[in-house]
C-alpha cells in the first residue's frame, strides 16, 4: 500500500526511465542487469534524496539545538516511520537502524544470544542459510557452549519441515531462518516455523534480506521475534539495514556497541543506557543513506509489491522455460513459488566461464557459491550461475540473457 | 642444448600479442583462450592437491614445476576453461626459461591482449597469484641449484 493510498499503474518502460544506470552500456552493449539479489539499482528519487540531504539539510541527528539538526533528525526519524510501516511493526521503537542484514543478525546473536544461550542450548538454522546467518551463531554458540542444529533440504532445495519439527525441543532457544533463499529463490514456510518454535518457547529470527523486496512483510501477523533486512536490496542505499525486534525483547537486550547516542548518563563510576531503539545505535549513524532509504520505500509502496512480484514471476517463468531447454542445464530449486532467482548449473561448465562470457555480452549475473557453501555442498557443486530479477527487468532482458547463455554454452561445449 | 634457439620471455609475449591482434571481436579472442585451455598438457592427478593449489576467487588452479638443464618447466590445470587458457598462456611465456629470467620478468602481455580489462579485479588477482607462484618456484629452484 502506498503511503498516500495511491498506486501507480505498472509500466516497465516508465519504471526503467526512473533508473538512470539502466541507460549505460557494458562492453558496447546495453546493460542487462540480473544481479539484483546481490544489490538492486537505485531510482532517481533515491539519488535525489541523498543529494538533497547533503545539499540542504546535513547535520548530526538528535540532541541538536539548531534548525538543521532538527530537520536532519526529522528526516532520519521519518525513515524509521516508513520502515515501520514497510514491515508492519507496531511501533518505531521496534525498528533499529543497522548497516544491513548482516549487522542486524550479528546484533541479535551478540546481544540476545550472549544473554540467553547457555551450555547445551540449541540454535536451529537450515542448510539454505547465507553465511551471514550461520557465522554469527557459530561465534556465539562457541562462546556460550550452545549447539547448532541444521534443518536439511531435499534435492530441490525444499526446507524439510518434518525434519525441522524433529529438531525442535525444549532445548531450542532460537530458530534463525532465511525467508527467501538468496541462492535459489525458494520460500520457507515461516508462519508455520514461527508457530511451532513458539510452541516450545523458542524465539525466531527471520532473515528477510531477499524477501523484503518481493513480499509484503507484516511482522505482527508473522509474529516473528526478530526480522532483518537491507535497504540496498530494496532499491535503497547501501550501508543501511533494519533490525525489527519485539519491544519486550529489545527492552531487555544489552547494548551491542558502546558510544554516543546509546547512553542516558555516563559517569566513570558507571553508565546507564538509552531506551530502544537508540540503545542499539551507537555513534553517528549513516544519516544520509537512512534519509534516502525512505524514498526507496515510498517508491516500492507506490507501485505495490504484489504488482512487482506478478511482473517478476511472469518473466521468471518464461525465462526458466527457455533456459531449461538448453542442453546440460539444471535449474536448482526448480519448484513452484520460487521468487526472483534463476540459479543453474551447466554440465561440464564452470560457472566462472559462464559469468565472464555473459559479461562480455552486457549481461550481469553472479556466479559462485553465493555465500551459501553448506547449500552448495548439499548439492555436491562448487557453485551456480544466478540470474536474479527486479521490477525494471523486461522481456527483452530475458531474451538477451537467454540468447547470450545459449551462445556461451555453444562456445564452451 | 637448445639454449640459443629458445625465444626470450619478451619475444614470446610479443608473439602472443601479435596473435591476439588478429581477432577483431571478443568472441574469437575468448574462443582462442578456451582452445588454449583445452590444449594445455594434462597435469598428473598426483599434483591436484591443496599443496599445489593456487587460491583464486572462484576457480581452482593447480600448478607444479620441475627443473632441467638450468630451466624451469611448469605444468598446470584449472577447473574453469578461461582461467585454464590464461594459465596456458602464462606457461607458454614462462616455462622453459631460466630461474633468473622468470624472477625478473615484467609481464605485460595480459594487459596488451586486453584481458585485464575483460577480467574483473578479483579474477585478475588470481592471475597475479599465478605469476607470483611461478616466480616463487623459479626462485626456489635457483636456491636449490646454488645450495644443492
Coordinates of C-alpha atoms in Angstrom, one line a residue:
Chain A
X1 CA 0.0 0.0 0.0
X2 CA 1.3 3.4 -0.9
X3 CA 1.7 5.8 1.9
X4 CA -0.8 8.2 0.3
X5 CA -3.1 5.4 -0.8
X6 CA -2.5 5.8 -4.5
X7 CA -0.9 3.1 -6.5
X8 CA 0.9 3.7 -9.7
X9 CA -0.1 1.7 -12.8
X10 CA 2.7 -0.8 -13.7
X11 CA 4.6 0.2 -16.8
X12 CA 8.1 -1.2 -17.0
X13 CA 9.2 1.4 -19.6
X14 CA 8.4 4.3 -17.2
X15 CA 9.9 2.4 -14.3
X16 CA 13.2 1.9 -16.3
X17 CA 13.2 5.6 -17.0
X18 CA 13.4 6.2 -13.3
X19 CA 16.7 4.2 -13.0
X20 CA 19.5 6.2 -14.7
X21 CA 22.1 3.4 -14.5
X22 CA 20.0 1.3 -16.9
X23 CA 20.8 3.6 -19.7
X24 CA 24.5 2.8 -19.6
X25 CA 26.2 0.2 -21.8
X26 CA 28.7 -2.5 -20.8
X27 CA 31.4 -3.5 -23.3
X28 CA 29.4 -1.6 -26.0
X29 CA 26.2 -3.5 -25.3
X30 CA 23.1 -2.4 -23.4
X31 CA 23.3 -3.4 -19.8
X32 CA 21.2 -6.3 -18.8
X33 CA 21.3 -6.2 -15.0
X34 CA 20.4 -9.6 -13.5
X35 CA 22.3 -9.4 -10.2
X36 CA 19.5 -7.9 -8.2
X37 CA 19.7 -10.4 -5.4
X38 CA 23.2 -9.0 -4.7
X39 CA 22.0 -5.4 -4.9
X40 CA 19.3 -3.5 -6.7
X41 CA 19.8 -0.4 -8.7
X42 CA 18.6 2.9 -7.4
X43 CA 15.8 5.1 -8.8
X44 CA 16.4 8.8 -9.3
X45 CA 14.2 9.6 -6.3
X46 CA 16.7 7.8 -4.0
X47 CA 19.7 9.5 -5.7
X48 CA 17.9 12.9 -5.4
X49 CA 17.1 12.3 -1.7
X50 CA 20.7 11.6 -1.0
X51 CA 21.9 14.7 -2.8
X52 CA 19.2 16.9 -1.3
X53 CA 20.1 15.8 2.2
X54 CA 23.8 16.8 1.7
X55 CA 22.8 19.9 -0.3
X56 CA 20.2 21.4 2.1
X57 CA 19.9 19.6 5.4
X58 CA 23.1 18.0 6.6
X59 CA 23.6 18.0 10.4
X60 CA 24.1 15.4 13.1
X61 CA 20.9 13.9 14.4
X62 CA 19.3 14.0 17.8
X63 CA 20.4 16.3 20.7
X64 CA 20.8 19.3 18.3
X65 CA 19.5 22.7 19.2
X66 CA 19.7 24.3 15.7
X67 CA 17.4 24.2 12.7
X68 CA 19.5 21.9 10.5
X69 CA 19.8 19.4 13.4
X70 CA 16.0 19.4 13.8
X71 CA 15.4 18.9 10.1
X72 CA 18.0 16.2 9.8
X73 CA 16.5 14.4 12.9
X74 CA 13.0 14.7 11.5
X75 CA 14.1 13.3 8.1
X76 CA 16.0 10.5 9.9
X77 CA 13.1 9.6 12.1
X78 CA 10.7 9.8 9.1
X79 CA 12.5 6.9 7.6
X80 CA 12.1 5.0 10.8
X81 CA 8.3 5.5 10.5
X82 CA 8.4 4.5 6.8
X83 CA 10.4 1.4 7.7
X84 CA 7.9 0.6 10.5
X85 CA 5.1 0.7 8.0
X86 CA 7.1 -1.2 5.4
X87 CA 7.5 -4.2 7.7
X88 CA 4.2 -3.8 9.7
X89 CA 5.8 -3.2 13.1
X90 CA 3.6 -1.9 15.9
X91 CA 5.9 0.9 16.9
X92 CA 9.0 2.8 15.6
X93 CA 10.6 1.8 19.0
X94 CA 10.9 -1.7 17.5
X95 CA 12.9 -0.5 14.4
X96 CA 16.7 -0.3 14.9
X97 CA 18.9 1.0 12.1
X98 CA 21.9 -1.1 11.3
X99 CA 24.4 -1.3 8.5
X100 CA 22.5 -4.1 6.9
X101 CA 21.1 -7.6 7.4
X102 CA 24.5 -9.0 8.4
X103 CA 24.8 -6.5 11.2
X104 CA 21.2 -7.0 12.3
X105 CA 21.8 -10.7 12.8
X106 CA 25.2 -10.1 14.5
X107 CA 23.4 -7.7 16.9
X108 CA 20.9 -10.3 17.9
X109 CA 23.5 -13.1 18.2
X110 CA 25.8 -10.9 20.2
X111 CA 23.2 -9.2 22.4
X112 CA 20.3 -11.5 22.8
X113 CA 22.4 -14.6 22.2
X114 CA 25.0 -13.9 24.8
X115 CA 22.3 -13.2 27.3
X116 CA 20.0 -16.2 26.7
X117 CA 22.2 -19.0 25.4
X118 CA 23.6 -21.5 27.9
X119 CA 25.6 -24.7 27.8
X120 CA 23.6 -27.3 25.9
X121 CA 21.0 -24.9 24.4
X122 CA 20.3 -25.2 20.7
X123 CA 20.1 -22.9 17.8
X124 CA 18.2 -24.1 14.7
X125 CA 19.3 -23.0 11.2
X126 CA 18.8 -24.6 7.8
X127 CA 21.0 -25.7 5.0
X128 CA 19.7 -22.8 3.0
X129 CA 21.2 -20.1 5.2
X130 CA 23.5 -17.4 3.9
X131 CA 26.9 -17.3 5.8
X132 CA 25.6 -14.1 7.5
X133 CA 23.0 -16.2 9.2
X134 CA 25.5 -19.0 10.1
X135 CA 28.7 -17.4 11.3
X136 CA 27.3 -15.0 13.9
X137 CA 25.5 -18.0 15.5
X138 CA 28.7 -20.2 15.4
X139 CA 30.6 -17.4 17.1
X140 CA 28.1 -17.0 20.0
X141 CA 27.5 -20.8 20.2
X142 CA 31.2 -21.4 20.7
X143 CA 31.4 -18.8 23.3
X144 CA 28.3 -20.0 25.2
X145 CA 28.6 -23.7 24.7
X146 CA 25.4 -23.9 22.7
X147 CA 24.9 -26.2 19.8
X148 CA 23.7 -25.5 16.2
X149 CA 21.2 -27.9 14.6
X150 CA 20.6 -27.8 10.9
X151 CA 17.3 -28.4 9.1
X152 CA 18.1 -30.3 5.9
X153 CA 16.7 -29.6 2.4
X154 CA 15.8 -32.1 -0.3
X155 CA 17.3 -32.3 -3.7
X156 CA 15.1 -29.4 -4.9
X157 CA 16.1 -27.2 -2.0
X158 CA 12.8 -27.6 -0.2
X159 CA 13.0 -26.9 3.5
X160 CA 12.1 -30.2 5.2
X161 CA 9.5 -29.1 7.7
X162 CA 9.1 -32.5 9.3
X163 CA 12.8 -32.7 10.0
X164 CA 12.5 -29.2 11.5
X165 CA 9.8 -30.5 13.8
X166 CA 12.0 -33.4 14.9
X167 CA 14.9 -31.0 15.8
X168 CA 12.6 -28.7 17.8
X169 CA 12.7 -29.4 21.5
X170 CA 12.8 -27.8 24.9
X171 CA 16.5 -27.1 24.3
X172 CA 15.8 -24.9 21.3
X173 CA 16.3 -21.3 22.2
X174 CA 16.2 -19.7 18.8
X175 CA 15.3 -20.6 15.2
X176 CA 17.0 -18.3 12.7
X177 CA 15.8 -18.9 9.2
X178 CA 16.0 -17.4 5.7
X179 CA 12.6 -16.3 4.4
X180 CA 13.6 -16.4 0.7
X181 CA 16.8 -18.2 -0.2
X182 CA 19.3 -15.9 -1.9
X183 CA 20.9 -18.8 -3.8
X184 CA 17.7 -20.5 -5.1
X185 CA 14.8 -18.2 -4.5
X186 CA 12.8 -20.8 -2.6
X187 CA 10.4 -19.6 0.1
X188 CA 10.4 -21.1 3.6
X189 CA 7.1 -21.7 5.5
X190 CA 8.0 -19.0 8.1
X191 CA 4.5 -18.8 9.5
X192 CA 4.4 -22.5 10.4
X193 CA 8.0 -22.4 11.6
X194 CA 7.3 -19.5 13.9
X195 CA 4.2 -21.1 15.3
X196 CA 6.0 -24.4 16.0
X197 CA 9.0 -22.7 17.5
X198 CA 6.9 -20.5 19.8
X199 CA 5.1 -23.7 21.0
X200 CA 8.4 -24.9 22.5
X201 CA 9.2 -21.4 23.8
X202 CA 11.9 -20.6 21.2
X203 CA 12.5 -17.3 19.6
X204 CA 12.5 -16.9 15.8
X205 CA 14.6 -14.6 13.6
X206 CA 13.6 -14.2 10.0
X207 CA 16.3 -13.2 7.6
X208 CA 14.4 -11.0 5.2
X209 CA 17.3 -9.8 3.0
X210 CA 15.7 -11.3 -0.1
X211 CA 12.1 -11.5 0.8
X212 CA 11.6 -7.8 1.9
X213 CA 11.8 -6.6 -1.7
X214 CA 9.4 -9.1 -3.2
X215 CA 6.8 -10.0 -0.5
X216 CA 4.6 -7.8 1.7
X217 CA 6.0 -8.1 5.2
X218 CA 3.9 -7.9 8.3
X219 CA 6.0 -8.8 11.3
X220 CA 2.9 -8.6 13.6
X221 CA 0.9 -11.1 11.6
X222 CA 4.0 -13.3 11.2
X223 CA 4.6 -12.9 14.9
X224 CA 8.4 -13.3 14.4
X225 CA 10.6 -12.1 17.2
X226 CA 13.3 -10.6 15.0
X227 CA 13.3 -9.6 11.3
X228 CA 16.3 -8.4 9.5
X229 CA 16.7 -6.7 6.0
X230 CA 18.9 -4.4 4.0
X231 CA 17.9 -1.2 2.2
X232 CA 20.2 -1.7 -0.7
X233 CA 18.3 -4.8 -1.8
X234 CA 15.1 -2.8 -1.8
X235 CA 16.3 -0.1 -4.3
X236 CA 17.7 1.9 -1.4
X237 CA 21.2 2.9 -0.5
X238 CA 24.0 0.6 0.7
X239 CA 25.0 0.7 4.4
X240 CA 21.6 0.8 5.9
X241 CA 19.6 -2.1 7.3
X242 CA 16.7 -2.7 9.7
X243 CA 16.5 -4.9 12.7
X244 CA 13.0 -5.4 13.9
X245 CA 12.6 -6.9 17.4
X246 CA 9.6 -7.1 19.6
X247 CA 9.5 -4.3 22.1
X248 CA 9.6 -6.7 25.1
X249 CA 12.8 -8.3 23.7
X250 CA 14.6 -5.1 22.9
X251 CA 13.8 -3.6 26.3
X252 CA 15.8 -6.3 28.0
X253 CA 18.7 -6.6 25.5
X254 CA 22.1 -5.3 26.3
X255 CA 23.7 -2.8 24.0
X256 CA 25.7 -4.2 21.1
X257 CA 28.2 -1.4 20.8
X258 CA 29.0 1.5 23.2
X259 CA 29.4 5.1 22.3
X260 CA 27.4 8.3 21.7
X261 CA 23.6 8.4 21.4
X262 CA 23.1 5.0 23.1
X263 CA 23.6 6.3 26.6
X264 CA 21.4 8.0 29.1
X265 CA 24.2 9.1 31.6
X266 CA 27.9 8.5 31.5
X267 CA 30.0 8.6 34.7
X268 CA 33.3 6.9 35.3
X269 CA 31.5 5.1 38.1
X270 CA 29.0 3.6 35.7
X271 CA 26.9 4.3 32.7
X272 CA 23.1 3.9 32.1
X273 CA 21.8 3.2 28.7
X274 CA 19.2 4.9 26.5
X275 CA 15.9 3.2 25.6
X276 CA 15.5 1.2 22.4
X277 CA 15.9 1.7 19.5
X278 CA 18.6 4.3 20.4
X279 CA 20.4 2.0 22.8
X280 CA 21.4 -0.1 19.7
X281 CA 22.5 2.9 17.6
X282 CA 25.9 3.9 19.0
X283 CA 27.8 6.7 17.3
X284 CA 26.7 8.9 14.4
X285 CA 24.5 6.8 12.2
X286 CA 24.6 6.7 8.4
X287 CA 22.1 9.6 8.3
X288 CA 22.1 10.5 4.6
X289 CA 21.6 6.9 3.5
X290 CA 18.9 6.3 6.1
X291 CA 17.1 9.5 4.9
X292 CA 17.3 8.4 1.2
X293 CA 16.0 4.9 2.2
X294 CA 12.6 6.5 2.7
X295 CA 12.5 7.4 -1.0
X296 CA 13.1 3.8 -1.9
X297 CA 10.4 2.6 0.5
X298 CA 7.9 5.1 -0.9
X299 CA 8.9 4.2 -4.5
X300 CA 8.2 0.5 -3.9
X301 CA 5.0 1.2 -2.0
X302 CA 3.7 3.4 -4.8
X303 CA 3.8 0.5 -7.2
X304 CA 3.0 -2.2 -4.7
X305 CA 4.9 -5.4 -4.1
X306 CA 2.2 -7.8 -5.4
X307 CA 2.2 -5.9 -8.7
X308 CA 6.0 -6.0 -8.9
X309 CA 6.0 -9.7 -8.0
X310 CA 3.5 -10.6 -10.7
X311 CA 5.7 -8.9 -13.3
X312 CA 8.8 -10.7 -12.0
X313 CA 7.0 -14.1 -11.8
X314 CA 6.0 -13.8 -15.4
X315 CA 9.5 -13.0 -16.6
X316 CA 11.0 -15.8 -14.4
X317 CA 8.5 -18.4 -15.6
X318 CA 9.2 -17.6 -19.2
X319 CA 13.0 -17.4 -19.0
X320 CA 13.1 -20.6 -16.9
X321 CA 11.2 -22.4 -19.6
X322 CA 13.7 -21.3 -22.2
X323 CA 16.8 -22.0 -20.1
X324 CA 15.6 -25.4 -19.2
X325 CA 15.8 -26.4 -22.9
X326 CA 19.5 -25.6 -23.2
X327 CA 21.4 -28.9 -23.2
X328 CA 23.1 -29.7 -19.9
X329 CA 21.3 -27.0 -17.9
X330 CA 19.9 -27.9 -14.5
X331 CA 17.9 -25.3 -12.6
X332 CA 18.3 -25.6 -8.8
X333 CA 15.4 -25.1 -6.5
X334 CA 13.1 -25.6 -9.5
X335 CA 9.9 -25.7 -7.5
X336 CA 6.7 -23.7 -7.7
X337 CA 6.7 -20.4 -5.8
X338 CA 10.3 -19.6 -6.4
X339 CA 10.9 -15.9 -6.2
X340 CA 13.1 -13.7 -8.3
X341 CA 16.0 -16.1 -8.8
X342 CA 17.1 -18.4 -11.5
X343 CA 20.1 -20.5 -10.2
X344 CA 21.5 -23.1 -12.5
X345 CA 24.4 -25.3 -13.5
X346 CA 25.5 -26.4 -17.0
X347 CA 27.0 -29.8 -17.1
X348 CA 30.8 -29.8 -17.6
X349 CA 31.0 -26.0 -17.5
X350 CA 32.4 -23.9 -14.7
X351 CA 30.1 -21.0 -13.6
X352 CA 33.0 -18.6 -13.8
X353 CA 33.4 -19.2 -17.5
X354 CA 29.6 -18.5 -17.9
X355 CA 29.8 -15.3 -15.9
X356 CA 32.8 -13.9 -17.9
X357 CA 31.3 -14.7 -21.3
X358 CA 27.9 -13.3 -20.3
X359 CA 29.6 -10.1 -19.1
X360 CA 31.1 -9.7 -22.5
X361 CA 27.6 -9.5 -23.8
X362 CA 26.5 -6.9 -21.3
X363 CA 24.7 -9.4 -19.1
X364 CA 25.5 -9.1 -15.3
X365 CA 24.9 -12.3 -13.3
X366 CA 26.5 -13.7 -10.2
X367 CA 28.5 -16.9 -10.2
X368 CA 29.9 -18.9 -7.3
X369 CA 28.6 -20.2 -4.0
X370 CA 26.5 -17.1 -3.2
X371 CA 27.8 -17.2 0.4
X372 CA 25.9 -20.4 0.9
X373 CA 28.6 -23.0 0.9
X374 CA 26.7 -25.6 3.0
X375 CA 23.9 -25.5 0.4
X376 CA 26.3 -25.9 -2.5
X377 CA 27.9 -28.8 -0.5
X378 CA 24.4 -30.3 -0.1
X379 CA 24.0 -30.3 -3.9
X380 CA 27.6 -31.5 -4.5
X381 CA 28.6 -28.5 -6.6
X382 CA 31.1 -25.7 -6.2
X383 CA 28.7 -23.0 -7.3
X384 CA 26.0 -21.9 -9.7
X385 CA 25.2 -19.2 -12.1
X386 CA 22.5 -17.0 -10.7
X387 CA 20.3 -14.5 -12.6
X388 CA 18.1 -12.5 -10.3
X389 CA 15.3 -10.2 -11.2
X390 CA 13.9 -6.8 -10.2
X391 CA 10.9 -4.7 -11.2
X392 CA 12.8 -3.0 -14.0
X393 CA 13.7 -6.1 -15.9
X394 CA 11.9 -6.6 -19.2
X395 CA 11.1 -9.5 -21.6
X396 CA 13.9 -8.1 -23.8
X397 CA 16.3 -8.5 -20.9
X398 CA 15.2 -12.1 -20.6
X399 CA 15.6 -12.7 -24.3
X400 CA 19.1 -11.2 -24.4
X401 CA 20.1 -13.2 -21.4
X402 CA 18.8 -16.5 -22.8
X403 CA 20.3 -15.9 -26.2
X404 CA 23.6 -14.9 -24.7
X405 CA 23.6 -18.0 -22.5
X406 CA 22.9 -20.2 -25.5
X407 CA 25.9 -18.7 -27.2
X408 CA 28.1 -19.2 -24.1
X409 CA 27.1 -22.9 -23.8
X410 CA 27.9 -23.3 -27.6
X411 CA 31.3 -21.7 -27.0
X412 CA 32.2 -23.9 -24.1
X413 CA 30.9 -27.2 -25.3
Chain B
X1 CA 71.0 -28.0 -25.9
X2 CA 68.6 -25.6 -27.5
X3 CA 69.5 -22.6 -25.3
X4 CA 70.3 -20.2 -28.2
X5 CA 67.2 -21.0 -30.3
X6 CA 64.7 -20.7 -27.3
X7 CA 62.9 -17.4 -27.7
X8 CA 63.0 -15.0 -24.7
X9 CA 60.1 -14.2 -22.5
X10 CA 59.7 -10.8 -24.2
X11 CA 59.7 -12.4 -27.6
X12 CA 57.0 -14.9 -26.7
X13 CA 54.9 -12.1 -25.2
X14 CA 55.2 -10.2 -28.5
X15 CA 54.2 -13.3 -30.4
X16 CA 51.1 -13.7 -28.3
X17 CA 50.2 -10.0 -28.6
X18 CA 50.6 -10.4 -32.4
X19 CA 48.3 -13.5 -32.5
X20 CA 45.6 -11.6 -30.4
X21 CA 45.9 -8.7 -32.8
X22 CA 44.3 -10.9 -35.4
X23 CA 41.0 -11.1 -33.5
X24 CA 38.6 -8.3 -34.1
X25 CA 35.9 -9.3 -31.6
X26 CA 35.6 -10.6 -28.0
X27 CA 34.2 -13.9 -29.2
X28 CA 37.2 -15.0 -31.3
X29 CA 39.6 -13.9 -28.6
X30 CA 37.8 -15.9 -25.9
X31 CA 37.3 -18.9 -28.3
X32 CA 41.1 -18.8 -28.8
X33 CA 41.7 -18.7 -25.0
X34 CA 39.3 -21.5 -24.4
X35 CA 41.0 -23.5 -27.1
X36 CA 44.4 -22.9 -25.4
X37 CA 42.9 -24.2 -22.2
X38 CA 41.7 -27.4 -23.9
X39 CA 45.1 -28.0 -25.4
X40 CA 47.0 -27.5 -22.2
X41 CA 49.1 -30.6 -21.4
X42 CA 47.3 -32.5 -18.6
X43 CA 48.7 -32.3 -15.1
X44 CA 49.2 -35.6 -13.3
X45 CA 46.4 -36.2 -10.8
X46 CA 49.0 -36.6 -8.1
X47 CA 49.6 -32.8 -8.3
X48 CA 45.9 -31.9 -8.0
X49 CA 46.3 -31.4 -4.2
X50 CA 46.0 -28.5 -1.8
X51 CA 49.8 -28.2 -1.8
X52 CA 49.8 -27.3 -5.5
X53 CA 46.6 -25.2 -5.4
X54 CA 46.7 -21.5 -6.1
X55 CA 43.8 -19.8 -4.4
X56 CA 41.9 -17.6 -6.8
X57 CA 38.4 -16.2 -6.3
X58 CA 36.1 -18.8 -7.8
X59 CA 38.1 -21.3 -9.8
X60 CA 40.8 -23.6 -8.8
X61 CA 44.2 -23.7 -10.4
X62 CA 46.9 -26.4 -9.6
X63 CA 50.5 -25.8 -10.6
X64 CA 53.7 -27.9 -10.5
X65 CA 57.2 -27.2 -11.7
X66 CA 60.5 -29.1 -12.3
X67 CA 64.0 -28.1 -13.2
X68 CA 66.0 -29.5 -16.0
X69 CA 69.1 -28.2 -17.8
X70 CA 69.1 -24.9 -16.0
X71 CA 65.5 -24.2 -16.9
X72 CA 62.2 -24.3 -15.0
X73 CA 59.3 -26.2 -16.5
X74 CA 55.7 -25.6 -15.4
X75 CA 52.6 -27.7 -15.7
X76 CA 49.1 -26.7 -14.6
X77 CA 45.4 -27.5 -14.6
X78 CA 42.3 -25.5 -13.7
X79 CA 38.6 -26.3 -13.3
X80 CA 37.4 -23.3 -15.3
X81 CA 38.3 -23.1 -19.0
X82 CA 39.1 -19.4 -19.5
X83 CA 41.4 -19.4 -16.5
X84 CA 43.0 -22.6 -17.8
X85 CA 43.5 -20.9 -21.2
X86 CA 45.2 -17.9 -19.5
X87 CA 47.4 -20.3 -17.4
X88 CA 48.3 -22.0 -20.6
X89 CA 49.5 -18.6 -22.0
X90 CA 51.5 -18.0 -18.8
X91 CA 53.2 -21.4 -19.2
X92 CA 54.0 -20.7 -22.8
X93 CA 55.7 -17.5 -21.7
X94 CA 57.5 -18.6 -18.5
X95 CA 58.1 -22.3 -19.0
X96 CA 61.5 -23.5 -20.2
X97 CA 63.2 -20.3 -19.1
X98 CA 66.0 -19.7 -16.6
X99 CA 65.1 -19.0 -13.0
X100 CA 66.7 -15.5 -13.3
X101 CA 64.6 -14.6 -16.4
X102 CA 61.4 -15.8 -14.7
X103 CA 62.1 -14.0 -11.4
X104 CA 62.9 -10.8 -13.3
X105 CA 60.2 -10.9 -15.9
X106 CA 57.8 -8.0 -16.0
X107 CA 54.9 -9.5 -17.9
X108 CA 52.9 -7.0 -19.9
X109 CA 51.1 -9.3 -22.3
X110 CA 47.9 -9.8 -20.3
X111 CA 47.3 -6.0 -20.4
X112 CA 48.4 -5.9 -24.1
X113 CA 45.9 -8.5 -25.2
X114 CA 43.2 -6.6 -23.4
X115 CA 42.5 -9.3 -20.8
X116 CA 42.9 -7.2 -17.7
X117 CA 40.0 -5.0 -18.7
X118 CA 38.0 -8.1 -19.6
X119 CA 38.6 -9.8 -16.4
X120 CA 37.3 -8.3 -13.2
X121 CA 39.7 -7.4 -10.4
X122 CA 39.1 -10.4 -8.3
X123 CA 39.9 -12.7 -11.2
X124 CA 43.0 -10.9 -12.5
X125 CA 44.2 -11.1 -8.9
X126 CA 44.0 -14.8 -9.5
X127 CA 46.3 -14.4 -12.5
X128 CA 48.7 -12.3 -10.4
X129 CA 48.7 -15.0 -7.8
X130 CA 49.7 -17.5 -10.5
X131 CA 52.6 -15.3 -11.7
X132 CA 53.7 -14.8 -8.2
X133 CA 53.7 -18.6 -7.6
X134 CA 55.7 -19.2 -10.8
X135 CA 58.3 -16.7 -9.7
X136 CA 58.5 -18.2 -6.2
X137 CA 59.0 -21.7 -7.8
X138 CA 61.8 -20.3 -10.0
X139 CA 63.5 -18.6 -7.0
X140 CA 63.3 -21.9 -5.1
X141 CA 64.8 -23.8 -7.9
X142 CA 67.6 -21.3 -8.2
X143 CA 68.3 -21.6 -4.5
X144 CA 68.4 -25.4 -4.7
X145 CA 70.8 -25.1 -7.6
X146 CA 73.2 -22.9 -5.6
X147 CA 72.8 -24.9 -2.3
X148 CA 72.3 -28.5 -3.5

